[in-house]
Amino acid sequence: MKSKNTKRDKELSADIVIVGGGGAGLAAALTAVEQGVKSIIILEKRAALGGNTALATGLFACESPAQAREKIVADKDELFKRAMKWAHYDRINPRIVRAFINRSGDTIRWLEQMGLEFNIIPFLPNQHPRIWHCPKGRGARLTQLLAEKCRIFEVKVLLKCGGKKILRNKMGRIVGVKAENEGQSLEIKTRSVIITTGGFGANKKLLKKYCPPYYEGLTLRGLRLTGDGLIMAEEAGAALDDLVTLLKEGPRVNPDTWPLMGLERSPITVWVNKTGQRFVDEAIGDYPFESVNAVLLQPDKGCYALLDDDIRKKYEESKSDLKEAIQKEAQKDNMIISDSWDEIAQWIGANPRILRKTVEEYNVFCGQGYDENFAKDRRHLMPLHTAPFYAVRSQPVFLDTLGGIKINEHMAVLDVRGEPIPGLYAAGVAVSGWMGDTYCGELSGSAFGFAVNSGRIAGENVARYLKS
Ligand SMILES: Cc1cc2nc3c(=O)[nH]c(=O)nc-3n(C[C@H](O)[C@H](O)[C@H](O)COP(=O)(O)OP(=O)(O)OC[C@H]3O[C@@H](n4cnc5c(N)ncnc54)[C@H](O)[C@@H]3O)c2cc1C
């Protein structure tokens, strides 16, 4: 895919320039090819294609051929209504959600035709219907496959080449893109641009402006993308809106790996904040995009999962032996092992009396089979009796940002008056209007899914625009 920049490259032209070679950009390019567009250039700032999409596991889809084969009924109308209800019809554009959901099943067909195979896995406990389509080889394979197809259809890819500026003429039409390739600037003449630059998780200025839940110290999982597309779009006259969602997740001990196999968010542990008090029904730990909200409300935005040796053993029945991992995390000060709750309280920074009271009260709830505080399902009620006791420190993280550029359901970028900018389109997580304030549990896999589906929709509409 790598393309050397020759002198000729500096005077390039194309029918479409796609800025950003992640899931949305690659899907847009291939779709435009299918619609007959001959000359397409993808600019990718990094040395490799794929973006955050290459790190993802599963994408949302309903009414897919894979679901049909497994006799899974995933009705698009029903899921649309559930998604809108999830968001309370707030900070969300139903036309965009509808366009995404309607296209999702066909996108699985499209990907299967290219040779991708899917497992449809419940993302949440007892999730009904199953809608999380996990490609074999995950997002990495999916993006690799799309990139291979792009190469076959002679889509030109410029790596290490960041889009800088979108050029419009006096009539407002798109006429080119300025880019920078390892210090050298180049200009590409084009009639249309699709912005697919992903999120802005590494741009603190934008995070502070558009994401109220963001705070210094909230760790980013994923690529350090800076929201160039939002900045370029705004400079070109596009409207940005505040319908931005921080894709938060947690709590986790470590942003990138699962050293404790998810022990820190297991419903059979007991969660306390730094004051030593429980603050939520720990069963919410199975719903990481919601439990993170409860943790974010705590004094230091931290969570300490408590367990005893019986809980450890019970957890290990379904996972592998964690003894070694627990010792390692204790050495890193991510957890403490002690026979004394007072010592654990000290490590947390809590008042020992309060922590002892929390543990005693919880043990009473376990004995009576009823959690008077938060009505936790009695299946998860296991007392803290058997030393050694453990406490695991964990924190919220975020994976990406969702939103910013205002679009309509055709992925056409809108100006500040709400009018489409002729020839300017955007897709993927750089655009707004498809997610409420918390990542939608009803549509598990919707960031990955939206990237690919909105990319396809953008590719199709740009092709239509070029013909018009
Ligand atoms: C670890 C991890 C796991 C995840 N798992 C899931 C999951 O299982 N399901 C799910 O739904 N979501 C998941 N997500 C989120 C999801 O993968 C992403 O939000 C989504 O795929 C982003 O797609 P995109 O095409 O919009 O952007 P990306 O795939 O991030 O692509 C954007 C591309 O644009 C490039 N770019 C940026 N600026 C410029 C510029 N100026 N010029 C040229 N190129 C530029 C970037 O380098 C990047 O390659 C996960 C995220 C992470 C980090």
Coordinates of C-alpha atoms and ligand atoms in Angstrom, one line a residue:
M1 CA 0.0 0.0 0.0
K2 CA 3.0 2.3 0.6
S3 CA 3.4 4.8 -2.1
K4 CA 6.6 6.8 -2.6
N5 CA 6.1 10.5 -3.1
T6 CA 7.6 11.6 -6.4
K7 CA 7.6 15.1 -7.8
R8 CA 4.5 14.2 -9.7
D9 CA 2.7 13.4 -6.5
K10 CA 2.9 17.0 -5.6
E11 CA 0.5 17.9 -8.4
L12 CA -2.0 15.2 -7.8
S13 CA -5.7 15.3 -8.7
A14 CA -8.5 12.9 -7.9
D15 CA -12.3 12.7 -8.1
I16 CA -12.4 12.1 -4.3
V17 CA -9.8 12.7 -1.6
I18 CA -10.5 10.7 1.6
V19 CA -8.7 12.1 4.6
G20 CA -8.1 9.3 7.1
G21 CA -7.6 5.6 6.3
G22 CA -9.4 3.9 9.1
G23 CA -12.6 1.9 9.0
A24 CA -14.8 4.7 7.7
G25 CA -12.2 5.9 5.1
L26 CA -11.5 2.5 3.6
A27 CA -15.2 1.6 3.5
A28 CA -16.0 4.9 1.8
A29 CA -13.2 4.4 -0.8
L30 CA -14.3 0.9 -1.8
T31 CA -18.0 1.9 -2.0
A32 CA -17.1 4.8 -4.2
V33 CA -15.2 2.4 -6.5
E34 CA -18.2 0.1 -6.7
Q35 CA -20.3 3.1 -7.7
G36 CA -17.9 3.7 -10.6
V37 CA -15.6 6.5 -9.3
K38 CA -12.3 6.0 -11.0
S39 CA -9.8 8.1 -9.2
I40 CA -9.6 8.1 -5.4
I41 CA -6.8 9.1 -3.1
I42 CA -6.7 8.2 0.6
L43 CA -4.5 10.4 2.8
E44 CA -3.4 8.6 6.0
K45 CA -1.4 10.5 8.5
R46 CA 0.1 7.5 10.2
A47 CA 2.5 4.9 8.7
A48 CA -0.2 2.3 8.5
L49 CA -3.9 2.1 7.5
G50 CA -6.6 0.9 9.9
G51 CA -6.9 3.6 12.6
N52 CA -8.7 2.7 15.8
T53 CA -10.9 0.4 13.8
A54 CA -8.0 -2.0 13.5
L55 CA -8.1 -2.3 17.4
A56 CA -11.8 -3.1 17.6
T57 CA -13.4 -6.5 18.1
G58 CA -17.0 -6.4 17.0
L59 CA -19.5 -4.3 15.0
F60 CA -23.2 -3.8 15.4
A61 CA -25.5 -5.2 12.7
C62 CA -29.1 -6.3 12.5
E63 CA -31.0 -8.3 9.9
S64 CA -27.7 -9.6 8.6
P65 CA -27.3 -12.8 6.6
A66 CA -25.1 -14.2 9.5
Q67 CA -28.0 -13.6 11.9
A68 CA -30.5 -15.1 9.4
R69 CA -28.4 -18.3 9.2
E70 CA -28.5 -18.6 13.0
K71 CA -32.2 -17.7 13.1
I72 CA -31.5 -14.6 15.3
V73 CA -34.4 -12.2 15.0
A74 CA -32.9 -8.7 15.2
D75 CA -35.6 -6.4 13.9
K76 CA -34.3 -3.1 12.7
D77 CA -37.4 -1.1 13.6
E78 CA -37.3 -2.5 17.1
L79 CA -33.6 -1.8 17.6
F80 CA -34.0 1.7 16.2
K81 CA -36.7 2.4 18.8
R82 CA -34.6 0.9 21.6
A83 CA -31.6 2.9 20.6
M84 CA -33.6 6.2 20.6
K85 CA -35.1 5.3 23.9
W86 CA -31.7 4.5 25.3
A87 CA -30.6 8.0 24.4
H88 CA -33.8 9.6 25.6
Y89 CA -34.2 11.2 22.2
D90 CA -31.5 13.6 23.5
R91 CA -28.4 14.7 21.7
I92 CA -29.2 12.3 18.8
N93 CA -30.5 12.6 15.2
P94 CA -33.0 9.9 14.5
R95 CA -32.4 10.1 10.7
I96 CA -28.7 9.4 11.1
V97 CA -29.4 6.5 13.5
R98 CA -31.9 5.1 11.2
A99 CA -29.6 5.3 8.2
F100 CA -26.9 3.5 10.1
I101 CA -29.2 0.7 11.4
N102 CA -30.9 0.2 8.1
R103 CA -27.6 -0.3 6.3
S104 CA -25.9 -2.5 8.9
G105 CA -27.2 -5.9 7.8
D106 CA -26.2 -5.3 4.2
T107 CA -22.8 -4.3 5.4
I108 CA -22.2 -7.8 6.9
R109 CA -23.3 -9.3 3.5
W110 CA -20.8 -6.9 1.8
L111 CA -18.0 -8.0 4.1
E112 CA -18.9 -11.7 3.9
Q113 CA -18.7 -11.5 0.1
M114 CA -15.1 -10.2 0.5
G115 CA -14.3 -13.4 2.5
L116 CA -14.8 -12.2 6.1
E117 CA -16.4 -14.6 8.6
F118 CA -18.3 -13.6 11.7
N119 CA -19.1 -14.9 15.1
I120 CA -22.2 -13.2 16.6
I121 CA -21.4 -13.0 20.3
P122 CA -23.5 -11.5 23.2
F123 CA -21.6 -8.5 24.4
L124 CA -23.7 -8.1 27.5
P125 CA -25.1 -10.9 29.7
N126 CA -28.3 -12.5 28.2
Q127 CA -28.2 -9.9 25.4
H128 CA -31.2 -10.3 23.2
P129 CA -31.0 -10.2 20.3
R130 CA -27.3 -10.9 19.6
I131 CA -26.1 -8.1 17.4
W132 CA -22.3 -7.9 18.1
H133 CA -20.7 -9.3 14.9
C134 CA -17.1 -10.2 15.6
P135 CA -15.0 -10.8 12.4
K136 CA -12.5 -13.6 12.6
G137 CA -9.2 -11.6 13.0
R138 CA -11.2 -8.7 14.5
G139 CA -11.0 -5.1 13.3
A140 CA -7.4 -5.7 12.2
R141 CA -8.4 -8.3 9.6
L142 CA -11.4 -6.3 8.5
T143 CA -9.3 -3.2 7.8
Q144 CA -6.6 -5.3 6.2
L145 CA -9.1 -6.8 3.9
L146 CA -10.6 -3.5 2.9
A147 CA -7.1 -2.1 2.3
E148 CA -6.2 -5.1 0.1
K149 CA -9.4 -4.5 -2.0
C150 CA -8.5 -0.8 -2.3
R151 CA -5.1 -1.8 -3.7
I152 CA -6.8 -4.2 -6.2
F153 CA -9.0 -1.3 -7.4
E154 CA -6.0 1.1 -7.6
V155 CA -7.1 3.4 -4.9
K156 CA -4.0 5.5 -4.3
V157 CA -2.9 5.6 -0.7
L158 CA -0.5 8.2 0.6
L159 CA 0.9 7.1 4.0
K160 CA 2.5 9.5 6.5
C161 CA 0.5 12.1 4.7
G162 CA -1.8 14.3 6.9
G163 CA -4.6 16.4 5.4
K164 CA -4.2 20.0 6.4
K165 CA -6.7 22.2 4.7
I166 CA -9.8 21.8 2.6
L167 CA -10.0 24.3 -0.3
R168 CA -13.3 25.7 -1.6
N169 CA -13.8 28.2 -4.5
K170 CA -15.9 31.3 -4.5
M171 CA -19.0 29.3 -5.3
G172 CA -18.4 27.3 -2.1
R173 CA -17.5 24.1 -4.0
I174 CA -14.7 21.8 -3.0
V175 CA -11.6 22.3 -5.2
G176 CA -8.8 20.7 -3.4
V177 CA -7.0 19.5 -0.3
K178 CA -3.6 20.7 1.1
A179 CA -1.6 18.0 2.8
E180 CA 1.7 17.4 4.4
N181 CA 4.0 14.5 3.8
E182 CA 7.0 14.2 6.1
G183 CA 7.5 18.0 6.1
Q184 CA 6.7 18.4 2.4
S185 CA 3.5 20.1 1.4
L186 CA 1.4 19.0 -1.5
E187 CA -1.9 20.1 -3.0
I188 CA -4.4 17.7 -4.5
K189 CA -7.1 19.0 -6.9
T190 CA -10.4 17.4 -6.3
R191 CA -14.2 18.0 -6.5
S192 CA -15.0 16.1 -3.4
V193 CA -13.6 15.3 0.0
I194 CA -14.6 12.8 2.7
I195 CA -13.3 13.5 6.1
T196 CA -12.8 10.2 8.1
T197 CA -10.1 11.3 10.5
G198 CA -11.5 9.5 13.5
G199 CA -11.7 11.0 17.0
F200 CA -9.7 13.5 19.0
G201 CA -8.7 11.5 22.1
A202 CA -5.2 13.2 22.2
N203 CA -6.3 16.7 21.7
K204 CA -6.8 18.2 25.2
K205 CA -8.1 21.5 23.9
L206 CA -11.0 19.8 22.0
L207 CA -11.6 17.4 24.8
K208 CA -12.0 20.2 27.3
K209 CA -14.2 22.2 24.9
Y210 CA -16.5 19.4 23.8
C211 CA -16.4 16.6 26.4
P212 CA -17.5 17.8 29.9
P213 CA -16.8 14.4 31.5
Y214 CA -13.1 14.6 30.4
Y215 CA -10.6 15.4 33.1
E216 CA -6.8 15.4 33.2
G217 CA -5.7 11.9 34.1
L218 CA -8.5 10.1 32.2
T219 CA -6.5 7.6 30.3
L220 CA -6.9 7.1 26.5
R221 CA -7.0 3.5 25.3
G222 CA -6.3 3.6 21.6
L223 CA -4.5 5.8 19.1
R224 CA -3.5 9.4 19.9
L225 CA -5.6 11.0 17.2
T226 CA -6.0 14.8 17.3
G227 CA -9.2 15.6 15.6
D228 CA -7.6 17.2 12.5
G229 CA -10.8 16.5 10.5
L230 CA -12.9 18.6 12.9
I231 CA -10.4 21.5 12.7
M232 CA -10.2 21.3 8.9
A233 CA -14.0 21.0 8.5
E234 CA -14.6 24.1 10.7
E235 CA -12.0 26.1 8.8
A236 CA -13.8 25.1 5.6
G237 CA -17.1 26.5 7.0
A238 CA -18.7 23.3 8.5
A239 CA -20.7 23.5 11.6
L240 CA -19.4 21.6 14.7
D241 CA -21.9 20.7 17.3
D242 CA -21.6 19.8 20.9
L243 CA -23.2 16.4 20.4
V244 CA -19.9 14.8 21.2
T245 CA -19.8 11.6 23.3
L246 CA -16.7 10.4 25.2
L247 CA -16.5 6.7 24.6
K248 CA -15.7 5.9 28.3
E249 CA -15.3 2.5 29.7
G250 CA -14.4 0.9 33.0
P251 CA -13.4 0.5 35.6
R252 CA -10.1 -1.1 34.6
V253 CA -6.8 -1.8 36.3
N254 CA -4.9 -1.3 33.1
P255 CA -6.0 0.5 30.0
D256 CA -4.6 -2.0 27.5
T257 CA -4.5 -5.5 29.0
W258 CA -6.5 -7.6 31.4
P259 CA -3.9 -8.7 33.9
L260 CA -6.6 -9.9 36.3
M261 CA -9.0 -11.2 33.6
G262 CA -11.6 -8.5 34.5
L263 CA -11.6 -9.4 38.3
E264 CA -11.8 -5.7 39.1
R265 CA -15.3 -5.4 37.5
S266 CA -16.7 -8.8 38.5
P267 CA -20.2 -8.6 40.1
I268 CA -19.1 -10.9 42.9
T269 CA -16.6 -8.3 44.2
V270 CA -17.6 -5.4 46.4
W271 CA -16.9 -1.9 45.1
V272 CA -16.0 1.0 47.4
N273 CA -14.8 4.5 46.8
K274 CA -11.9 6.2 48.5
T275 CA -14.1 7.0 51.5
G276 CA -14.6 3.2 52.0
Q277 CA -18.3 3.2 51.1
R278 CA -20.2 1.2 48.5
F279 CA -21.7 3.3 45.8
V280 CA -23.4 1.0 43.3
D281 CA -24.8 -2.4 42.6
E282 CA -21.6 -4.2 41.4
A283 CA -23.6 -6.2 38.9
I284 CA -23.3 -3.1 36.7
G285 CA -19.7 -4.3 36.2
D286 CA -20.9 -6.4 33.3
Y287 CA -22.0 -3.2 31.6
P288 CA -18.7 -1.3 31.3
F289 CA -20.0 1.6 29.3
E290 CA -22.6 2.4 32.1
S291 CA -20.6 1.3 35.2
V292 CA -18.0 3.9 34.2
N293 CA -20.5 6.6 34.8
A294 CA -21.0 5.5 38.4
V295 CA -17.3 5.5 39.0
L296 CA -16.8 8.9 37.5
L297 CA -19.1 10.4 40.2
Q298 CA -16.8 9.2 43.0
P299 CA -14.5 11.5 44.9
D300 CA -11.2 10.6 43.1
K301 CA -13.0 8.9 40.2
G302 CA -11.5 5.7 41.4
C303 CA -13.0 2.4 42.4
Y304 CA -11.6 -0.3 44.7
A305 CA -12.9 -3.8 44.3
L306 CA -12.8 -5.8 47.5
L307 CA -12.7 -9.6 47.7
D308 CA -11.7 -12.4 50.0
D309 CA -9.9 -15.6 49.3
D310 CA -13.2 -17.5 48.7
I311 CA -14.3 -15.0 46.1
R312 CA -10.9 -15.3 44.4
K313 CA -11.2 -19.1 44.3
K314 CA -14.8 -18.8 42.9
Y315 CA -13.7 -16.3 40.2
E316 CA -10.9 -18.6 39.2
E317 CA -13.4 -21.4 38.6
S318 CA -14.4 -19.7 35.4
K319 CA -11.1 -17.9 34.6
S320 CA -7.5 -19.1 34.8
D321 CA -5.4 -19.2 37.9
L322 CA -4.8 -15.6 38.9
K323 CA -2.4 -16.1 41.9
E324 CA 0.7 -15.0 39.9
A325 CA -1.1 -12.1 38.3
I326 CA -2.4 -10.9 41.7
Q327 CA 1.2 -11.0 43.2
K328 CA 2.4 -9.0 40.2
E329 CA -0.3 -6.3 40.5
A330 CA 0.3 -6.1 44.2
Q331 CA 4.0 -5.4 43.5
K332 CA 2.9 -2.7 41.1
D333 CA 0.7 -1.2 43.9
N334 CA -2.4 -1.8 41.8
M335 CA -3.7 -4.0 44.6
I336 CA -3.1 -5.0 48.2
I337 CA -3.3 -8.4 49.9
S338 CA -3.8 -8.3 53.6
D339 CA -5.4 -10.1 56.5
S340 CA -6.5 -6.8 58.0
W341 CA -9.3 -4.6 56.7
D342 CA -7.6 -1.7 58.5
E343 CA -4.4 -2.1 56.5
I344 CA -6.5 -2.2 53.3
A345 CA -8.4 1.0 54.5
Q346 CA -5.1 2.7 54.9
W347 CA -4.0 1.7 51.4
I348 CA -7.2 3.1 50.0
G349 CA -7.0 6.2 52.1
A350 CA -10.3 5.5 53.8
N351 CA -11.3 5.7 57.4
P352 CA -10.8 2.1 58.7
R353 CA -14.0 2.4 60.8
I354 CA -16.1 3.2 57.7
L355 CA -14.5 0.4 55.6
R356 CA -15.1 -2.1 58.5
K357 CA -18.7 -1.0 58.7
T358 CA -19.1 -1.4 54.9
V359 CA -17.7 -4.9 55.0
E360 CA -19.8 -5.9 58.1
E361 CA -23.0 -4.5 56.5
Y362 CA -22.3 -6.3 53.2
N363 CA -21.7 -9.6 55.1
V364 CA -25.1 -9.1 56.8
F365 CA -26.7 -8.6 53.3
C366 CA -25.1 -11.8 52.1
G367 CA -26.3 -13.7 55.2
Q368 CA -29.9 -12.5 54.7
G369 CA -29.7 -12.9 50.9
Y370 CA -30.8 -9.3 50.3
D371 CA -28.8 -6.2 49.5
E372 CA -30.6 -3.4 51.3
N373 CA -28.5 -0.7 49.7
F374 CA -28.6 -1.5 46.0
A375 CA -30.6 -4.7 45.6
K376 CA -27.8 -6.5 44.0
D377 CA -28.9 -9.8 42.5
R378 CA -28.5 -12.4 45.3
R379 CA -26.6 -14.7 42.9
H380 CA -23.7 -12.3 43.3
L381 CA -23.8 -11.9 47.0
M382 CA -20.7 -13.6 48.5
P383 CA -19.5 -12.5 52.0
L384 CA -16.0 -11.3 52.8
H385 CA -15.0 -13.7 55.5
T386 CA -11.9 -15.6 54.5
A387 CA -8.4 -14.0 54.7
P388 CA -6.4 -13.0 52.9
F389 CA -8.5 -10.1 51.7
Y390 CA -7.7 -8.2 48.5
A391 CA -8.4 -4.7 47.2
V392 CA -7.9 -3.8 43.5
R393 CA -7.6 -0.2 42.4
S394 CA -9.2 0.6 39.1
Q395 CA -10.0 3.7 37.0
P396 CA -12.2 4.8 34.1
V397 CA -10.6 5.0 30.7
F398 CA -11.8 6.2 27.3
L399 CA -11.4 4.6 23.9
D400 CA -12.3 7.3 21.5
T401 CA -14.4 10.4 21.0
L402 CA -17.6 10.3 19.0
G403 CA -18.7 13.3 17.1
G404 CA -18.1 16.9 16.2
I405 CA -18.8 17.5 12.6
K406 CA -22.4 18.2 11.8
I407 CA -23.8 16.0 9.0
N408 CA -27.1 14.8 7.7
E409 CA -28.2 11.2 7.1
H410 CA -26.4 11.2 3.7
M411 CA -23.1 12.0 5.5
A412 CA -23.1 15.4 3.8
V413 CA -21.3 18.0 5.9
L414 CA -23.5 20.9 6.9
D415 CA -22.5 24.5 7.2
V416 CA -23.5 26.8 10.0
R417 CA -26.9 27.6 8.3
G418 CA -27.6 23.8 8.1
E419 CA -27.0 23.6 4.4
P420 CA -24.8 20.9 2.9
I421 CA -21.4 22.1 1.7
P422 CA -21.2 20.9 -2.0
G423 CA -18.8 18.1 -2.3
L424 CA -17.9 17.8 1.4
Y425 CA -18.8 14.6 3.2
A426 CA -17.7 13.0 6.5
A427 CA -18.1 9.7 8.2
G428 CA -17.0 7.6 11.2
V429 CA -16.5 8.9 14.7
A430 CA -15.5 12.3 13.5
V431 CA -19.3 13.1 12.9
S432 CA -22.1 13.8 15.3
G433 CA -25.7 12.8 15.9
W434 CA -25.7 9.0 16.2
M435 CA -25.0 8.5 19.9
G436 CA -26.5 9.8 23.1
D437 CA -24.4 10.7 26.1
T438 CA -23.5 7.1 26.9
Y439 CA -22.3 4.5 24.5
C440 CA -25.5 2.6 23.5
G441 CA -25.8 -0.9 25.1
E442 CA -28.7 -1.7 22.7
L443 CA -26.4 -1.4 19.7
S444 CA -23.2 -3.0 21.0
G445 CA -20.4 -2.5 18.5
S446 CA -21.9 0.8 17.2
A447 CA -18.7 2.8 17.0
F448 CA -17.0 0.2 14.8
G449 CA -20.4 -0.4 13.0
F450 CA -21.0 3.3 12.5
A451 CA -17.5 3.8 11.1
V452 CA -18.0 1.1 8.4
N453 CA -21.7 1.9 7.6
S454 CA -21.3 5.6 7.5
G455 CA -18.3 5.2 5.3
R456 CA -20.3 3.2 2.9
I457 CA -23.1 5.7 2.9
A458 CA -20.7 8.6 2.4
G459 CA -18.9 6.7 -0.5
E460 CA -22.3 6.1 -2.2
N461 CA -23.4 9.7 -1.8
V462 CA -20.2 11.2 -3.0
A463 CA -20.4 9.1 -6.1
R464 CA -23.9 10.4 -6.7
Y465 CA -22.7 13.9 -6.2
L466 CA -19.9 13.5 -8.7
K467 CA -22.4 12.2 -11.3
S468 CA -24.8 15.1 -10.7
Ligands
LIG1 C1 -8.8 -0.7 21.9 C2 -10.1 -0.3 21.2 C3 -11.1 -1.3 21.1 C4 -12.3 -0.9 20.5 N1 -13.3 -1.9 20.3 C5 -14.5 -1.6 19.8 C6 -15.4 -2.6 19.5 O1 -15.2 -3.8 19.7 N2 -16.6 -2.2 19.0 C7 -16.9 -0.9 18.7 O2 -18.0 -0.6 18.2 N3 -16.0 0.1 18.8 C8 -14.7 -0.3 19.4 N4 -13.8 0.7 19.5 C9 -14.0 2.0 19.0 C10 -14.0 2.0 17.4 O3 -13.1 1.0 17.0 C11 -13.6 3.3 16.8 O4 -14.3 4.4 17.5 C12 -14.0 3.4 15.3 O5 -13.7 2.2 14.7 C13 -13.4 4.6 14.6 O6 -13.5 4.5 13.2 P1 -13.1 5.7 12.2 O7 -13.0 5.1 10.9 O8 -14.1 6.8 12.4 O9 -11.7 6.2 12.8 P2 -10.3 5.4 12.8 O10 -10.5 4.0 12.5 O11 -9.7 5.8 14.1 O12 -9.5 6.0 11.6 C14 -9.1 7.4 11.5 C15 -7.9 7.5 10.7 O13 -7.7 8.8 10.3 C16 -6.3 9.1 10.3 N5 -6.1 10.5 10.4 C17 -6.3 11.4 11.5 N6 -6.0 12.6 11.1 C18 -5.6 12.6 9.8 C19 -5.1 13.6 8.9 N7 -5.0 14.9 9.2 N8 -4.8 13.2 7.6 C20 -4.9 11.9 7.3 N9 -5.2 10.9 8.1 C21 -5.6 11.3 9.4 C22 -5.9 8.3 11.6 O14 -4.5 8.1 11.6 C23 -6.7 7.0 11.4 O15 -6.0 6.1 10.7 C24 -12.6 0.4 20.0 C25 -11.6 1.3 20.2 C26 -10.4 1.0 20.8 C27 -9.3 2.1 20.9

